[in-house]
mmCIF file of C-alpha atoms in Angstrom:
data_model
loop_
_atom_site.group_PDB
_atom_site.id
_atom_site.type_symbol
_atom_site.label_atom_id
_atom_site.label_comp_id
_atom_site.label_asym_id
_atom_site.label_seq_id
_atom_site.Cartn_x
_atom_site.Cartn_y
_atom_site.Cartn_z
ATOM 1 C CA UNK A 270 -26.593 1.185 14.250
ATOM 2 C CA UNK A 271 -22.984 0.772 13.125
ATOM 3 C CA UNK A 272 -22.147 -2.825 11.487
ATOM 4 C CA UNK A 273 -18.861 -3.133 12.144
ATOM 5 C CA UNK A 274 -19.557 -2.642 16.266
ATOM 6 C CA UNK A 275 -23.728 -4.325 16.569
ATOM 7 C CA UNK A 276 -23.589 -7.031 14.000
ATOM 8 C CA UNK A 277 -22.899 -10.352 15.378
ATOM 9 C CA UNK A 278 -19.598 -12.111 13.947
ATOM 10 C CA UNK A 279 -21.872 -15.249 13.597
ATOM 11 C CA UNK A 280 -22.331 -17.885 16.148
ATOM 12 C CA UNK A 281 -20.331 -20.167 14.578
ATOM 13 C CA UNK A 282 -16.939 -17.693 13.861
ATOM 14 C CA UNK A 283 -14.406 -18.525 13.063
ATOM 15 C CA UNK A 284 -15.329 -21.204 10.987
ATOM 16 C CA UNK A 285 -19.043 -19.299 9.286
ATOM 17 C CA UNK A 286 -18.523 -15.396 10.116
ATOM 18 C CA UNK A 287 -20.887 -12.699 9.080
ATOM 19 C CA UNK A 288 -19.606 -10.534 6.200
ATOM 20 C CA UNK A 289 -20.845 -7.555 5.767
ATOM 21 C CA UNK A 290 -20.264 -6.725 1.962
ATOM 22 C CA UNK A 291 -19.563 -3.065 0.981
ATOM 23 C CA UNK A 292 -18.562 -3.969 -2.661
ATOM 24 C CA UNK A 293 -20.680 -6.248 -4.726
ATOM 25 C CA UNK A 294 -18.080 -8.469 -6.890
ATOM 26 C CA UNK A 295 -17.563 -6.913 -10.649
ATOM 27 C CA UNK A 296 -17.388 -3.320 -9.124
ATOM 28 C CA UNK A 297 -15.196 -0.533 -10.335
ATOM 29 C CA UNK A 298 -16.409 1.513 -7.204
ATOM 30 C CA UNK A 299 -14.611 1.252 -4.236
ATOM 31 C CA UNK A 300 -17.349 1.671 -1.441
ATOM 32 C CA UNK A 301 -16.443 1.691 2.219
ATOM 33 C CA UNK A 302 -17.719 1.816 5.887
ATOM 34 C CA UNK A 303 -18.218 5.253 7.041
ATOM 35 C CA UNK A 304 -16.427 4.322 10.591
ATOM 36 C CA UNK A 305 -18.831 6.919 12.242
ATOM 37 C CA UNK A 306 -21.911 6.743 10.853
ATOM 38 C CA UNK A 307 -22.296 3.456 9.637
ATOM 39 C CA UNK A 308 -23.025 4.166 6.641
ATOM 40 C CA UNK A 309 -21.195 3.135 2.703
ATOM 41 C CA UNK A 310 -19.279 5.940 1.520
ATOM 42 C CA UNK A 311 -18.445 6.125 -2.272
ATOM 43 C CA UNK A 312 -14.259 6.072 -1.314
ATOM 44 C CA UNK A 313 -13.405 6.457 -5.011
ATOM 45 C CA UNK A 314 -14.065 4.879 -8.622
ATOM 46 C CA UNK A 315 -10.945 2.156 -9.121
ATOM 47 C CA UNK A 316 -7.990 4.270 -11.231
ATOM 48 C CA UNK A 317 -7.331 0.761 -13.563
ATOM 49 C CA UNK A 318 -9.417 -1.327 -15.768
ATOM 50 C CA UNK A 319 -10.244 -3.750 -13.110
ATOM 51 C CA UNK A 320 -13.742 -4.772 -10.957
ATOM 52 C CA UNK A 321 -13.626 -6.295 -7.759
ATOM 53 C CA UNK A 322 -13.156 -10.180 -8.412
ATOM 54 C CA UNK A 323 -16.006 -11.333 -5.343
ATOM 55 C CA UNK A 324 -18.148 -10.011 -3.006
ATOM 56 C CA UNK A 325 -15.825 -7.879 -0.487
ATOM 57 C CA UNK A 326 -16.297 -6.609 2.825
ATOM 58 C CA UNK A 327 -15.236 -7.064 6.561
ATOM 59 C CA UNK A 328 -16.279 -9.348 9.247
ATOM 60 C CA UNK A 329 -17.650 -7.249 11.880
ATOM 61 C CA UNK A 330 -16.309 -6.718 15.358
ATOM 62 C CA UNK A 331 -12.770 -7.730 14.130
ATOM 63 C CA UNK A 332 -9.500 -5.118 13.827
ATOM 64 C CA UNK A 333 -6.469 -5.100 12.104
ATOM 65 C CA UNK A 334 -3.377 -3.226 12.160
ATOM 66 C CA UNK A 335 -4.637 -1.399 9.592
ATOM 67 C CA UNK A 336 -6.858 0.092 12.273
ATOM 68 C CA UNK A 337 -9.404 -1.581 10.026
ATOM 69 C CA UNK A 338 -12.016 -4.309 10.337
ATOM 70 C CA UNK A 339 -10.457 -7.793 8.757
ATOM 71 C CA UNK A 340 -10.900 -7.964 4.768
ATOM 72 C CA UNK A 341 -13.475 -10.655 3.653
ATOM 73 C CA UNK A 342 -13.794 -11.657 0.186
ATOM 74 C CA UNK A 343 -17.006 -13.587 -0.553
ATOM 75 C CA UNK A 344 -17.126 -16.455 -3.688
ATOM 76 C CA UNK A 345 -20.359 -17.612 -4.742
ATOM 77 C CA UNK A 346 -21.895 -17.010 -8.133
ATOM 78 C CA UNK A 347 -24.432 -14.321 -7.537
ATOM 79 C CA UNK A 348 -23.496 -10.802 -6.646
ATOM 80 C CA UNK A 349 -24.931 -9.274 -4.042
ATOM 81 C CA UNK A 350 -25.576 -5.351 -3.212
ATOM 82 C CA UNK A 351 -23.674 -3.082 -1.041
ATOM 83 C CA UNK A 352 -24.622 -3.989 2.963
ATOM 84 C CA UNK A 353 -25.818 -7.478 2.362
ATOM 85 C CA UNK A 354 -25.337 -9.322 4.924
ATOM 86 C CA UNK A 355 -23.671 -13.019 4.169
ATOM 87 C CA UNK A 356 -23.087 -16.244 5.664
ATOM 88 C CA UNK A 357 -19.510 -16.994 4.748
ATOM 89 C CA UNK A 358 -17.192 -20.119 5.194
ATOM 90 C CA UNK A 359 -13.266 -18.915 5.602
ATOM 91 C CA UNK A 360 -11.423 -21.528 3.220
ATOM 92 C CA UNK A 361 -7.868 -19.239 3.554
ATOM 93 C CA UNK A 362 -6.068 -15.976 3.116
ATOM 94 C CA UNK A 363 -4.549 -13.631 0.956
ATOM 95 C CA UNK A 364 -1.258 -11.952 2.979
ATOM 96 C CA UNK A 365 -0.530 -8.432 1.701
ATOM 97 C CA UNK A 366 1.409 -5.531 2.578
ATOM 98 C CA UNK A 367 -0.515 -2.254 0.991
ATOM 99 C CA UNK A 368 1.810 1.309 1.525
ATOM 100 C CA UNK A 369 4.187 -1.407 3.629
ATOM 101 C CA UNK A 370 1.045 -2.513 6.718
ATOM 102 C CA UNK A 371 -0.287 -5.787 6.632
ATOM 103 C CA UNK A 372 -3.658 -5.714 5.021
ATOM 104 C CA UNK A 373 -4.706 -9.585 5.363
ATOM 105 C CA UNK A 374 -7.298 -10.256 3.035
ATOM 106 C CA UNK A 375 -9.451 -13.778 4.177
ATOM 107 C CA UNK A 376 -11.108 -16.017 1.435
ATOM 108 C CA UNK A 377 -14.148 -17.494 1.682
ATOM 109 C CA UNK A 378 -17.236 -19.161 -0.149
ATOM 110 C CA UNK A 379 -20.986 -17.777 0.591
ATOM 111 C CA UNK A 380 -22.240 -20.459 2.757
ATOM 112 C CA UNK A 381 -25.349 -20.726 1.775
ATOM 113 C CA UNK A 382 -24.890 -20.881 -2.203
ATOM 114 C CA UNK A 383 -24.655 -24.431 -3.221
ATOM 115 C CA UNK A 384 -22.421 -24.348 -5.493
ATOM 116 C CA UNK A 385 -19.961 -23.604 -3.612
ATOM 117 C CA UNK A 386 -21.016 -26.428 -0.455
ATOM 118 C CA UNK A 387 -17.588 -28.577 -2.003
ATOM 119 C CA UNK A 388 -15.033 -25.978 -1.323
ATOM 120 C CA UNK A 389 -13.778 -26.460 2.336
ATOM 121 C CA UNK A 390 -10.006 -25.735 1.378
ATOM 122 C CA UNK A 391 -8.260 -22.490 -0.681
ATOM 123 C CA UNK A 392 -7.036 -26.000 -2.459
ATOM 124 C CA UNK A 393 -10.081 -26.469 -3.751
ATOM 125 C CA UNK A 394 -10.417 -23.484 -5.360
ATOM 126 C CA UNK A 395 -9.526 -23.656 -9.127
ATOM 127 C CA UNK A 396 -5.762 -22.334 -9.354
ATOM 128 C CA UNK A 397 -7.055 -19.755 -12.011
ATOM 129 C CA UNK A 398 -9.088 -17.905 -10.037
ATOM 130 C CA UNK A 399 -6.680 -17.495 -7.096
ATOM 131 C CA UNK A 400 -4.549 -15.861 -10.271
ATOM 132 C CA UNK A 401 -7.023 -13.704 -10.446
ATOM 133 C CA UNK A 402 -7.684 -12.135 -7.110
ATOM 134 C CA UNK A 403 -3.848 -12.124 -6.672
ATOM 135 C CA UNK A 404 -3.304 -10.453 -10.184
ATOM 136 C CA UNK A 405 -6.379 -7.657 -9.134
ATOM 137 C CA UNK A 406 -5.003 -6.862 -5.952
ATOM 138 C CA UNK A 407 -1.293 -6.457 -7.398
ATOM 139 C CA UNK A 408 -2.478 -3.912 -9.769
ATOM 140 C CA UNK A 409 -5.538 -2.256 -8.628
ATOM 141 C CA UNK A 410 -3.754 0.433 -7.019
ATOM 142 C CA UNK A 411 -0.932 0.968 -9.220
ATOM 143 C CA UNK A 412 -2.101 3.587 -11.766
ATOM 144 C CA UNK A 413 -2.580 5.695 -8.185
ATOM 145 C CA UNK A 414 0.970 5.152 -7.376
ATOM 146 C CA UNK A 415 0.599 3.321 -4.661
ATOM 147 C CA UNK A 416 2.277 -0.175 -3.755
ATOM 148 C CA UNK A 417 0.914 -3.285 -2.983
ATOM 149 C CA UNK A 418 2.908 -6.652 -2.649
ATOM 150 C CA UNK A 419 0.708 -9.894 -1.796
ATOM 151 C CA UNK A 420 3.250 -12.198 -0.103
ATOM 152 C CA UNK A 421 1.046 -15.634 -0.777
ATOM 153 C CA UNK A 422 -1.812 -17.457 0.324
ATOM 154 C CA UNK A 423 -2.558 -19.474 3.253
ATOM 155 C CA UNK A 424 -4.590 -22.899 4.089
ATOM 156 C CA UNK A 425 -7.843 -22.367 6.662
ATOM 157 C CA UNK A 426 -5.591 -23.717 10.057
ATOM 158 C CA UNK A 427 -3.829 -19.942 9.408
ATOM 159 C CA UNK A 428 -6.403 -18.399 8.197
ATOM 160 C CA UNK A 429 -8.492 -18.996 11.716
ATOM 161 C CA UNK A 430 -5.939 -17.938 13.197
ATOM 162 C CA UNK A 431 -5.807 -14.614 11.625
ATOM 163 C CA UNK A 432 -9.863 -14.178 12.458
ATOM 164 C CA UNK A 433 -9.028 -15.187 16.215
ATOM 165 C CA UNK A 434 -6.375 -12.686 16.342
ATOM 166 C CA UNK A 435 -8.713 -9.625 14.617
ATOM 167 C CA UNK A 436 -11.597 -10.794 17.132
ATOM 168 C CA UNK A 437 -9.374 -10.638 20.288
ATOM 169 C CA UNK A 438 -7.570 -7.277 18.907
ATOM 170 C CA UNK A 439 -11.521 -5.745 18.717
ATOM 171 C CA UNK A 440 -12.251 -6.930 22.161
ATOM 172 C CA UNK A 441 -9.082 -5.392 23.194
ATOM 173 C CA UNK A 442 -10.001 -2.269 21.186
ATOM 174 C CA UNK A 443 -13.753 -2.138 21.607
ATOM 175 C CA UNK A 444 -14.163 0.777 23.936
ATOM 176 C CA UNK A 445 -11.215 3.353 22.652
ATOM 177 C CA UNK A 446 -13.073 2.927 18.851
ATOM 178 C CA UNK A 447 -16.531 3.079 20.094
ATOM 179 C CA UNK A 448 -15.319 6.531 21.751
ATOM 180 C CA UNK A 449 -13.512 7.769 18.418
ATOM 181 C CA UNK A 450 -16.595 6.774 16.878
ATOM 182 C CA UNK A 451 -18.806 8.796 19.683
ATOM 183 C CA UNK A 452 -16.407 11.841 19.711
ATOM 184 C CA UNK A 453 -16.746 12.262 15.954
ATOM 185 C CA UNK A 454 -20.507 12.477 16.309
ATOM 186 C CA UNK A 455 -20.544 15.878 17.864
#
């Protein structure tokens, strides 16, 4: 079983998606999706005195043109382990160009923590913490020498947009990654 191809987006995308979380929030280990196997793969231990600020993973069956799934950070107050499985309510987006491609980062709150049933708009999120994940993405890379501007945020109407988009590039790409995925297996 891979995640990113067999797990359901969530029958009620794009408003709740699935995330599939391959870095619990407060993490100094970058983990990642194996694109082959399936499985996490320890990608490498973060070069600057910075954890992850939420939950972060991709929404399955979606891709990017970073030949990625689409980025999902998840806000809730607990933190959950690596391949967790979460319902997760898009509330907006982080645009950001990493090496110079657009790496689209989508915000959301765990659906099912109740803390976070009031937030239905990036606006409701306190203006501190959306310092915060913009100030950890600006400078999580940079002791590795590598650039990474974040243009701004953007309200849900966008932000759906940007999950439709990923969905209908998968579809598109479905069959050409399932046979990378295949050919790599031999």
């Amino acid at each position: 079983m891979n995640p990113w191809h067999d797990l359901s987006p969530g029958k009620k995308a794009p408003e709740v998606v699935t995330a599939l979380i391959e870095i619990p929030a407060g993490s100094k280990t970058k983990f990642e999706l194996d694109k082959v196997s399936g499985l996490l793969k320890v990608d490498r231990v973060l070069y600057s005195s910075v954890h992850y600020p939420a939950n972060y993973g991709f929404i399955p069956r979606t891709y990017c043109g970073d030949h990625d799934p689409l980025d999902i950070l998840v806000l809730g107050q607990a933190q959950v382990y690596p391949l967790s499985i979460m319902r997760a309510r898009p509330v907006g987006c982080m645009r950001m160009l990493d090496q110079g491609e657009m790496d689209d980062k989508v915000i959301a709150v765990h659906e099912d923590d109740p803390e976070m049933a009031h937030i239905h708009s990036i606006k409701d999120l306190a203006p501190h913490q959306l310092k915060e994940i913009r100030n950890f993405f600006e400078i999580y890379k940079g002791l590795e020498n590598k650039k990474v501007e974040v243009e701004g945020f953007h309200d849900l109407p966008e932000t759906l947009k940007i999950i439709n988009e990923a969905f209908d590039l998968y579809k598109q790409e479905r069959t050409n990654l399932l046979k990378q995925s295949e050919s790599h297996h031999d």
